[in-house]
Amino acid sequence: MMGRLYVESLSGARIFKCKYCKVDSASQDDIVSKDFQGRYGKAYLFRHAVNISLGPIEERHLTSGLHTVNDIYCSSCQQILGWRYERAYEPSQKYKEGMYILEKERMLKEGW
């Protein structure tokens, strides 16, 4: 028997939610940069994300070079939301390690 899915709710005025099932994904307070490109267009870099599950680790060539990443999925509806940087090989890209890319196209903004 499966247990109930635990969904973490974020506090704060401006929250990003999964566009598909509307669970909280990240807070505006955790945005590091809005200047990223994802698979579906514009993407944001966040320090922290909630209600996600990680896909397998893989090496990926991105605009900023080679990175080790995991795709991230909404833990509620399993839609792909972006990816997490596990490792960056370029010294100038190390700041991204452990951070999350969320695709703007796959997010809803609440509180704007």
mmCIF file of N, CA and C in Angstrom:
data_model
loop_
_atom_site.group_PDB
_atom_site.id
_atom_site.type_symbol
_atom_site.label_atom_id
_atom_site.label_comp_id
_atom_site.label_asym_id
_atom_site.label_seq_id
_atom_site.Cartn_x
_atom_site.Cartn_y
_atom_site.Cartn_z
ATOM 1 N N MET A 1 0.845 -1.189 0.000
ATOM 2 C CA MET A 1 0.000 0.000 0.000
ATOM 3 C C MET A 1 0.885 1.245 0.000
ATOM 4 N N MET A 2 0.545 2.195 -0.817
ATOM 5 C CA MET A 2 1.348 3.416 -0.884
ATOM 6 C C MET A 2 0.861 4.422 0.143
ATOM 7 N N GLY A 3 1.811 5.149 0.732
ATOM 8 C CA GLY A 3 1.448 6.204 1.673
ATOM 9 C C GLY A 3 0.981 7.435 0.926
ATOM 10 N N ARG A 4 0.461 8.363 1.682
ATOM 11 C CA ARG A 4 0.042 9.627 1.067
ATOM 12 C C ARG A 4 1.252 10.450 0.688
ATOM 13 N N LEU A 5 1.138 11.155 -0.404
ATOM 14 C CA LEU A 5 2.225 12.006 -0.859
ATOM 15 C C LEU A 5 2.310 13.223 0.046
ATOM 16 N N TYR A 6 3.494 13.478 0.581
ATOM 17 C CA TYR A 6 3.694 14.678 1.390
ATOM 18 C C TYR A 6 3.980 15.846 0.455
ATOM 19 N N VAL A 7 3.194 16.895 0.568
ATOM 20 C CA VAL A 7 3.388 18.078 -0.260
ATOM 21 C C VAL A 7 3.798 19.233 0.640
ATOM 22 N N GLU A 8 4.963 19.791 0.374
ATOM 23 C CA GLU A 8 5.456 20.919 1.164
ATOM 24 C C GLU A 8 4.869 22.214 0.610
ATOM 25 N N SER A 9 4.339 23.038 1.514
ATOM 26 C CA SER A 9 3.819 24.347 1.107
ATOM 27 C C SER A 9 4.838 25.411 1.464
ATOM 28 N N LEU A 10 5.025 26.342 0.556
ATOM 29 C CA LEU A 10 5.983 27.426 0.790
ATOM 30 C C LEU A 10 5.255 28.643 1.328
ATOM 31 N N SER A 11 5.921 29.366 2.201
ATOM 32 C CA SER A 11 5.334 30.623 2.674
ATOM 33 C C SER A 11 5.983 31.755 1.895
ATOM 34 N N GLY A 12 5.366 32.890 1.896
ATOM 35 C CA GLY A 12 5.913 34.022 1.153
ATOM 36 C C GLY A 12 4.879 34.531 0.173
ATOM 37 N N ALA A 13 5.108 35.738 -0.294
ATOM 38 C CA ALA A 13 4.129 36.402 -1.153
ATOM 39 C C ALA A 13 4.124 35.841 -2.568
ATOM 40 N N ARG A 14 5.290 35.473 -3.083
ATOM 41 C CA ARG A 14 5.380 35.085 -4.489
ATOM 42 C C ARG A 14 5.939 33.675 -4.634
ATOM 43 N N ILE A 15 5.086 32.774 -5.094
ATOM 44 C CA ILE A 15 5.437 31.359 -5.180
ATOM 45 C C ILE A 15 5.302 30.880 -6.620
ATOM 46 N N PHE A 16 6.252 30.053 -7.050
ATOM 47 C CA PHE A 16 6.155 29.373 -8.340
ATOM 48 C C PHE A 16 5.555 27.998 -8.082
ATOM 49 N N LYS A 17 4.562 27.636 -8.892
ATOM 50 C CA LYS A 17 3.880 26.354 -8.740
ATOM 51 C C LYS A 17 3.982 25.555 -10.032
ATOM 52 N N CYS A 18 3.834 24.238 -9.914
ATOM 53 C CA CYS A 18 3.754 23.379 -11.099
ATOM 54 C C CYS A 18 2.511 23.783 -11.881
ATOM 55 N N LYS A 19 2.683 24.046 -13.162
ATOM 56 C CA LYS A 19 1.585 24.472 -14.030
ATOM 57 C C LYS A 19 0.518 23.380 -14.165
ATOM 58 N N TYR A 20 0.909 22.143 -13.995
ATOM 59 C CA TYR A 20 0.012 21.018 -14.279
ATOM 60 C C TYR A 20 -0.855 20.625 -13.085
ATOM 61 N N CYS A 21 -0.285 20.642 -11.880
ATOM 62 C CA CYS A 21 -1.078 20.202 -10.719
ATOM 63 C C CYS A 21 -1.131 21.249 -9.611
ATOM 64 N N LYS A 22 -0.432 22.358 -9.806
ATOM 65 C CA LYS A 22 -0.487 23.517 -8.915
ATOM 66 C C LYS A 22 0.076 23.305 -7.505
ATOM 67 N N VAL A 23 1.001 22.354 -7.336
ATOM 68 C CA VAL A 23 1.693 22.280 -6.045
ATOM 69 C C VAL A 23 2.875 23.254 -6.085
ATOM 70 N N ASP A 24 3.285 23.730 -4.915
ATOM 71 C CA ASP A 24 4.398 24.676 -4.811
ATOM 72 C C ASP A 24 5.694 24.032 -5.318
ATOM 73 N N SER A 25 6.496 24.832 -6.017
ATOM 74 C CA SER A 25 7.787 24.347 -6.508
ATOM 75 C C SER A 25 8.960 25.160 -5.972
ATOM 76 N N ALA A 26 8.804 26.494 -5.900
ATOM 77 C CA ALA A 26 9.910 27.342 -5.456
ATOM 78 C C ALA A 26 9.378 28.727 -5.079
ATOM 79 N N SER A 27 10.189 29.424 -4.296
ATOM 80 C CA SER A 27 9.836 30.776 -3.867
ATOM 81 C C SER A 27 10.647 31.797 -4.647
ATOM 82 N N GLN A 28 10.032 32.931 -4.922
ATOM 83 C CA GLN A 28 10.749 34.002 -5.610
ATOM 84 C C GLN A 28 12.010 34.396 -4.833
ATOM 85 N N ASP A 29 11.980 34.249 -3.514
ATOM 86 C CA ASP A 29 13.136 34.607 -2.677
ATOM 87 C C ASP A 29 14.366 33.750 -2.981
ATOM 88 N N ASP A 30 14.162 32.599 -3.620
ATOM 89 C CA ASP A 30 15.275 31.696 -3.913
ATOM 90 C C ASP A 30 15.817 31.827 -5.331
ATOM 91 N N ILE A 31 15.328 32.811 -6.096
ATOM 92 C CA ILE A 31 15.839 33.003 -7.463
ATOM 93 C C ILE A 31 17.261 33.565 -7.405
ATOM 94 N N VAL A 32 18.164 32.900 -8.107
ATOM 95 C CA VAL A 32 19.544 33.360 -8.234
ATOM 96 C C VAL A 32 19.696 34.149 -9.537
ATOM 97 N N SER A 33 19.026 33.652 -10.606
ATOM 98 C CA SER A 33 19.111 34.314 -11.908
ATOM 99 C C SER A 33 17.880 33.986 -12.751
ATOM 100 N N LYS A 34 17.449 34.978 -13.538
ATOM 101 C CA LYS A 34 16.338 34.772 -14.469
ATOM 102 C C LYS A 34 16.865 34.667 -15.891
ATOM 103 N N ASP A 35 18.161 34.537 -16.016
ATOM 104 C CA ASP A 35 18.827 34.633 -17.308
ATOM 105 C C ASP A 35 19.251 33.284 -17.873
ATOM 106 N N PHE A 36 18.410 32.272 -17.761
ATOM 107 C CA PHE A 36 18.782 30.937 -18.220
ATOM 108 C C PHE A 36 17.877 30.469 -19.343
ATOM 109 N N GLN A 37 18.394 29.556 -20.130
ATOM 110 C CA GLN A 37 17.663 28.932 -21.227
ATOM 111 C C GLN A 37 17.396 27.493 -20.824
ATOM 112 N N GLY A 38 16.148 27.072 -20.952
ATOM 113 C CA GLY A 38 15.804 25.675 -20.696
ATOM 114 C C GLY A 38 15.440 24.996 -21.994
ATOM 115 N N ARG A 39 14.871 23.813 -21.898
ATOM 116 C CA ARG A 39 14.421 23.086 -23.096
ATOM 117 C C ARG A 39 13.277 23.825 -23.779
ATOM 118 N N TYR A 40 12.440 24.497 -22.986
ATOM 119 C CA TYR A 40 11.199 25.105 -23.495
ATOM 120 C C TYR A 40 11.262 26.625 -23.545
ATOM 121 N N GLY A 41 12.466 27.186 -23.478
ATOM 122 C CA GLY A 41 12.586 28.641 -23.502
ATOM 123 C C GLY A 41 13.201 29.151 -22.216
ATOM 124 N N LYS A 42 12.715 30.282 -21.750
ATOM 125 C CA LYS A 42 13.260 30.949 -20.570
ATOM 126 C C LYS A 42 13.172 30.058 -19.324
ATOM 127 N N ALA A 43 14.210 30.116 -18.514
ATOM 128 C CA ALA A 43 14.250 29.328 -17.285
ATOM 129 C C ALA A 43 14.923 30.139 -16.185
ATOM 130 N N TYR A 44 14.616 29.807 -14.933
ATOM 131 C CA TYR A 44 15.181 30.507 -13.779
ATOM 132 C C TYR A 44 16.054 29.556 -12.980
ATOM 133 N N LEU A 45 17.108 30.106 -12.403
ATOM 134 C CA LEU A 45 17.994 29.340 -11.512
ATOM 135 C C LEU A 45 17.584 29.621 -10.066
ATOM 136 N N PHE A 46 17.289 28.553 -9.324
ATOM 137 C CA PHE A 46 16.858 28.662 -7.921
ATOM 138 C C PHE A 46 17.849 27.975 -6.997
ATOM 139 N N ARG A 47 17.983 28.519 -5.785
ATOM 140 C CA ARG A 47 18.788 27.901 -4.727
ATOM 141 C C ARG A 47 18.121 26.644 -4.189
ATOM 142 N N HIS A 48 16.788 26.646 -4.176
ATOM 143 C CA HIS A 48 16.037 25.609 -3.472
ATOM 144 C C HIS A 48 14.749 25.316 -4.243
ATOM 145 N N ALA A 49 14.328 24.077 -4.263
ATOM 146 C CA ALA A 49 13.048 23.700 -4.869
ATOM 147 C C ALA A 49 12.403 22.624 -4.001
ATOM 148 N N VAL A 50 11.084 22.578 -3.981
ATOM 149 C CA VAL A 50 10.361 21.594 -3.164
ATOM 150 C C VAL A 50 9.411 20.777 -4.043
ATOM 151 N N ASN A 51 8.932 19.687 -3.478
ATOM 152 C CA ASN A 51 7.960 18.813 -4.159
ATOM 153 C C ASN A 51 8.471 18.332 -5.514
ATOM 154 N N ILE A 52 9.738 17.926 -5.507
ATOM 155 C CA ILE A 52 10.336 17.428 -6.744
ATOM 156 C C ILE A 52 10.952 16.062 -6.498
ATOM 157 N N SER A 53 11.103 15.293 -7.575
ATOM 158 C CA SER A 53 11.883 14.065 -7.508
ATOM 159 C C SER A 53 12.963 14.177 -8.581
ATOM 160 N N LEU A 54 14.090 13.551 -8.300
ATOM 161 C CA LEU A 54 15.248 13.643 -9.199
ATOM 162 C C LEU A 54 15.317 12.437 -10.124
ATOM 163 N N GLY A 55 15.612 12.713 -11.384
ATOM 164 C CA GLY A 55 15.863 11.640 -12.340
ATOM 165 C C GLY A 55 17.301 11.160 -12.200
ATOM 166 N N PRO A 56 17.718 10.224 -13.065
ATOM 167 C CA PRO A 56 19.092 9.718 -12.996
ATOM 168 C C PRO A 56 20.118 10.800 -13.333
ATOM 169 N N ILE A 57 21.303 10.648 -12.771
ATOM 170 C CA ILE A 57 22.407 11.578 -13.043
ATOM 171 C C ILE A 57 22.922 11.326 -14.461
ATOM 172 N N GLU A 58 23.141 12.408 -15.189
ATOM 173 C CA GLU A 58 23.731 12.258 -16.526
ATOM 174 C C GLU A 58 24.619 13.446 -16.859
ATOM 175 N N GLU A 59 25.549 13.194 -17.771
ATOM 176 C CA GLU A 59 26.418 14.255 -18.277
ATOM 177 C C GLU A 59 25.658 14.954 -19.394
ATOM 178 N N ARG A 60 25.661 16.285 -19.389
ATOM 179 C CA ARG A 60 24.947 17.000 -20.440
ATOM 180 C C ARG A 60 25.745 18.221 -20.875
ATOM 181 N N HIS A 61 25.850 18.410 -22.189
ATOM 182 C CA HIS A 61 26.487 19.607 -22.729
ATOM 183 C C HIS A 61 25.428 20.703 -22.795
ATOM 184 N N LEU A 62 25.602 21.740 -21.988
ATOM 185 C CA LEU A 62 24.673 22.864 -21.963
ATOM 186 C C LEU A 62 25.382 24.078 -22.547
ATOM 187 N N THR A 63 24.674 25.182 -22.685
ATOM 188 C CA THR A 63 25.278 26.386 -23.275
ATOM 189 C C THR A 63 26.548 26.798 -22.551
ATOM 190 N N SER A 64 26.588 26.551 -21.240
ATOM 191 C CA SER A 64 27.754 26.976 -20.449
ATOM 192 C C SER A 64 28.789 25.866 -20.272
ATOM 193 N N GLY A 65 28.720 24.813 -21.086
ATOM 194 C CA GLY A 65 29.730 23.759 -21.008
ATOM 195 C C GLY A 65 29.165 22.438 -20.505
ATOM 196 N N LEU A 66 30.066 21.537 -20.137
ATOM 197 C CA LEU A 66 29.695 20.208 -19.670
ATOM 198 C C LEU A 66 29.296 20.247 -18.198
ATOM 199 N N HIS A 67 28.171 19.633 -17.879
ATOM 200 C CA HIS A 67 27.677 19.569 -16.499
ATOM 201 C C HIS A 67 27.161 18.168 -16.214
ATOM 202 N N THR A 68 27.175 17.789 -14.944
ATOM 203 C CA THR A 68 26.489 16.588 -14.493
ATOM 204 C C THR A 68 25.173 17.082 -13.901
ATOM 205 N N VAL A 69 24.057 16.573 -14.407
ATOM 206 C CA VAL A 69 22.738 17.076 -14.001
ATOM 207 C C VAL A 69 21.776 15.918 -13.741
ATOM 208 N N ASN A 70 20.677 16.212 -13.043
ATOM 209 C CA ASN A 70 19.537 15.296 -12.939
ATOM 210 C C ASN A 70 18.338 16.094 -13.406
ATOM 211 N N ASP A 71 17.482 15.492 -14.224
ATOM 212 C CA ASP A 71 16.207 16.140 -14.516
ATOM 213 C C ASP A 71 15.398 16.160 -13.232
ATOM 214 N N ILE A 72 14.554 17.182 -13.074
ATOM 215 C CA ILE A 72 13.668 17.222 -11.906
ATOM 216 C C ILE A 72 12.223 17.156 -12.369
ATOM 217 N N TYR A 73 11.458 16.389 -11.600
ATOM 218 C CA TYR A 73 10.054 16.134 -11.901
ATOM 219 C C TYR A 73 9.205 16.591 -10.731
ATOM 220 N N CYS A 74 7.998 17.027 -11.023
ATOM 221 C CA CYS A 74 7.048 17.339 -9.964
ATOM 222 C C CYS A 74 6.734 16.032 -9.235
ATOM 223 N N SER A 75 6.873 16.022 -7.906
ATOM 224 C CA SER A 75 6.637 14.782 -7.168
ATOM 225 C C SER A 75 5.150 14.451 -7.100
ATOM 226 N N SER A 76 4.297 15.400 -7.431
ATOM 227 C CA SER A 76 2.860 15.171 -7.396
ATOM 228 C C SER A 76 2.342 14.611 -8.727
ATOM 229 N N CYS A 77 2.707 15.230 -9.878
ATOM 230 C CA CYS A 77 2.143 14.793 -11.168
ATOM 231 C C CYS A 77 3.175 14.223 -12.132
ATOM 232 N N GLN A 78 4.454 14.212 -11.742
ATOM 233 C CA GLN A 78 5.547 13.624 -12.539
ATOM 234 C C GLN A 78 5.902 14.371 -13.824
ATOM 235 N N GLN A 79 5.386 15.579 -14.019
ATOM 236 C CA GLN A 79 5.789 16.369 -15.192
ATOM 237 C C GLN A 79 7.232 16.836 -14.995
ATOM 238 N N ILE A 80 7.983 16.892 -16.081
ATOM 239 C CA ILE A 80 9.356 17.402 -15.993
ATOM 240 C C ILE A 80 9.300 18.917 -15.816
ATOM 241 N N LEU A 81 10.081 19.424 -14.860
ATOM 242 C CA LEU A 81 10.064 20.862 -14.554
ATOM 243 C C LEU A 81 11.375 21.549 -14.913
ATOM 244 N N GLY A 82 12.442 20.794 -15.010
ATOM 245 C CA GLY A 82 13.751 21.394 -15.275
ATOM 246 C C GLY A 82 14.853 20.407 -14.916
ATOM 247 N N TRP A 83 15.942 20.913 -14.315
ATOM 248 C CA TRP A 83 17.025 20.030 -13.892
ATOM 249 C C TRP A 83 17.768 20.615 -12.714
ATOM 250 N N ARG A 84 18.563 19.760 -12.073
ATOM 251 C CA ARG A 84 19.412 20.153 -10.947
ATOM 252 C C ARG A 84 20.865 19.980 -11.377
ATOM 253 N N TYR A 85 21.684 20.975 -11.046
ATOM 254 C CA TYR A 85 23.113 20.878 -11.337
ATOM 255 C C TYR A 85 23.791 20.091 -10.222
ATOM 256 N N GLU A 86 24.330 18.958 -10.569
ATOM 257 C CA GLU A 86 25.071 18.119 -9.635
ATOM 258 C C GLU A 86 26.534 18.577 -9.598
ATOM 259 N N ARG A 87 27.099 18.784 -10.818
ATOM 260 C CA ARG A 87 28.509 19.157 -10.915
ATOM 261 C C ARG A 87 28.742 20.014 -12.151
ATOM 262 N N ALA A 88 29.588 21.007 -12.004
ATOM 263 C CA ALA A 88 30.010 21.839 -13.135
ATOM 264 C C ALA A 88 31.508 21.626 -13.317
ATOM 265 N N TYR A 89 31.957 21.525 -14.549
ATOM 266 C CA TYR A 89 33.376 21.264 -14.810
ATOM 267 C C TYR A 89 34.175 22.536 -14.994
ATOM 268 N N GLU A 90 33.528 23.586 -15.498
ATOM 269 C CA GLU A 90 34.219 24.865 -15.675
ATOM 270 C C GLU A 90 34.250 25.591 -14.327
ATOM 271 N N PRO A 91 35.419 26.083 -13.907
ATOM 272 C CA PRO A 91 35.488 26.796 -12.620
ATOM 273 C C PRO A 91 34.484 27.952 -12.513
ATOM 274 N N SER A 92 34.242 28.649 -13.613
ATOM 275 C CA SER A 92 33.325 29.794 -13.571
ATOM 276 C C SER A 92 31.862 29.363 -13.390
ATOM 277 N N GLN A 93 31.578 28.074 -13.539
ATOM 278 C CA GLN A 93 30.207 27.567 -13.451
ATOM 279 C C GLN A 93 29.927 26.838 -12.132
ATOM 280 N N LYS A 94 30.939 26.724 -11.268
ATOM 281 C CA LYS A 94 30.822 25.967 -10.013
ATOM 282 C C LYS A 94 29.695 26.473 -9.119
ATOM 283 N N TYR A 95 29.375 27.768 -9.201
ATOM 284 C CA TYR A 95 28.332 28.348 -8.341
ATOM 285 C C TYR A 95 26.967 27.674 -8.553
ATOM 286 N N LYS A 96 26.774 27.012 -9.688
ATOM 287 C CA LYS A 96 25.480 26.376 -10.003
ATOM 288 C C LYS A 96 25.284 25.047 -9.286
ATOM 289 N N GLU A 97 26.354 24.460 -8.774
ATOM 290 C CA GLU A 97 26.260 23.127 -8.174
ATOM 291 C C GLU A 97 25.228 23.101 -7.049
ATOM 292 N N GLY A 98 24.337 22.119 -7.108
ATOM 293 C CA GLY A 98 23.289 21.972 -6.100
ATOM 294 C C GLY A 98 22.087 22.871 -6.323
ATOM 295 N N MET A 99 22.102 23.666 -7.402
ATOM 296 C CA MET A 99 20.979 24.564 -7.684
ATOM 297 C C MET A 99 20.058 23.958 -8.726
ATOM 298 N N TYR A 100 18.893 24.585 -8.888
ATOM 299 C CA TYR A 100 17.816 24.039 -9.708
ATOM 300 C C TYR A 100 17.425 24.987 -10.830
ATOM 301 N N ILE A 101 17.213 24.434 -12.007
ATOM 302 C CA ILE A 101 16.642 25.183 -13.138
ATOM 303 C C ILE A 101 15.170 24.805 -13.212
ATOM 304 N N LEU A 102 14.303 25.807 -13.169
ATOM 305 C CA LEU A 102 12.880 25.568 -13.388
ATOM 306 C C LEU A 102 12.479 26.303 -14.653
ATOM 307 N N GLU A 103 11.809 25.596 -15.530
ATOM 308 C CA GLU A 103 11.384 26.157 -16.810
ATOM 309 C C GLU A 103 10.191 27.088 -16.586
ATOM 310 N N LYS A 104 10.307 28.316 -17.036
ATOM 311 C CA LYS A 104 9.215 29.282 -16.884
ATOM 312 C C LYS A 104 7.919 28.755 -17.508
ATOM 313 N N GLU A 105 8.040 28.103 -18.649
ATOM 314 C CA GLU A 105 6.905 27.552 -19.391
ATOM 315 C C GLU A 105 6.114 26.518 -18.576
ATOM 316 N N ARG A 106 6.757 25.911 -17.571
ATOM 317 C CA ARG A 106 6.121 24.835 -16.800
ATOM 318 C C ARG A 106 5.701 25.285 -15.405
ATOM 319 N N MET A 107 5.802 26.607 -15.161
ATOM 320 C CA MET A 107 5.472 27.165 -13.856
ATOM 321 C C MET A 107 4.261 28.088 -13.915
ATOM 322 N N LEU A 108 3.557 28.170 -12.811
ATOM 323 C CA LEU A 108 2.529 29.196 -12.611
ATOM 324 C C LEU A 108 3.063 30.108 -11.526
ATOM 325 N N LYS A 109 2.787 31.388 -11.639
ATOM 326 C CA LYS A 109 3.197 32.337 -10.606
ATOM 327 C C LYS A 109 1.979 32.632 -9.730
ATOM 328 N N GLU A 110 2.157 32.560 -8.426
ATOM 329 C CA GLU A 110 1.065 32.929 -7.533
ATOM 330 C C GLU A 110 1.506 34.104 -6.664
ATOM 331 N N GLY A 111 0.654 35.109 -6.578
ATOM 332 C CA GLY A 111 0.957 36.257 -5.728
ATOM 333 C C GLY A 111 1.533 37.448 -6.477
ATOM 334 N N TRP A 112 1.626 37.357 -7.811
ATOM 335 C CA TRP A 112 2.159 38.463 -8.594
ATOM 336 C C TRP A 112 1.067 39.472 -8.884
#
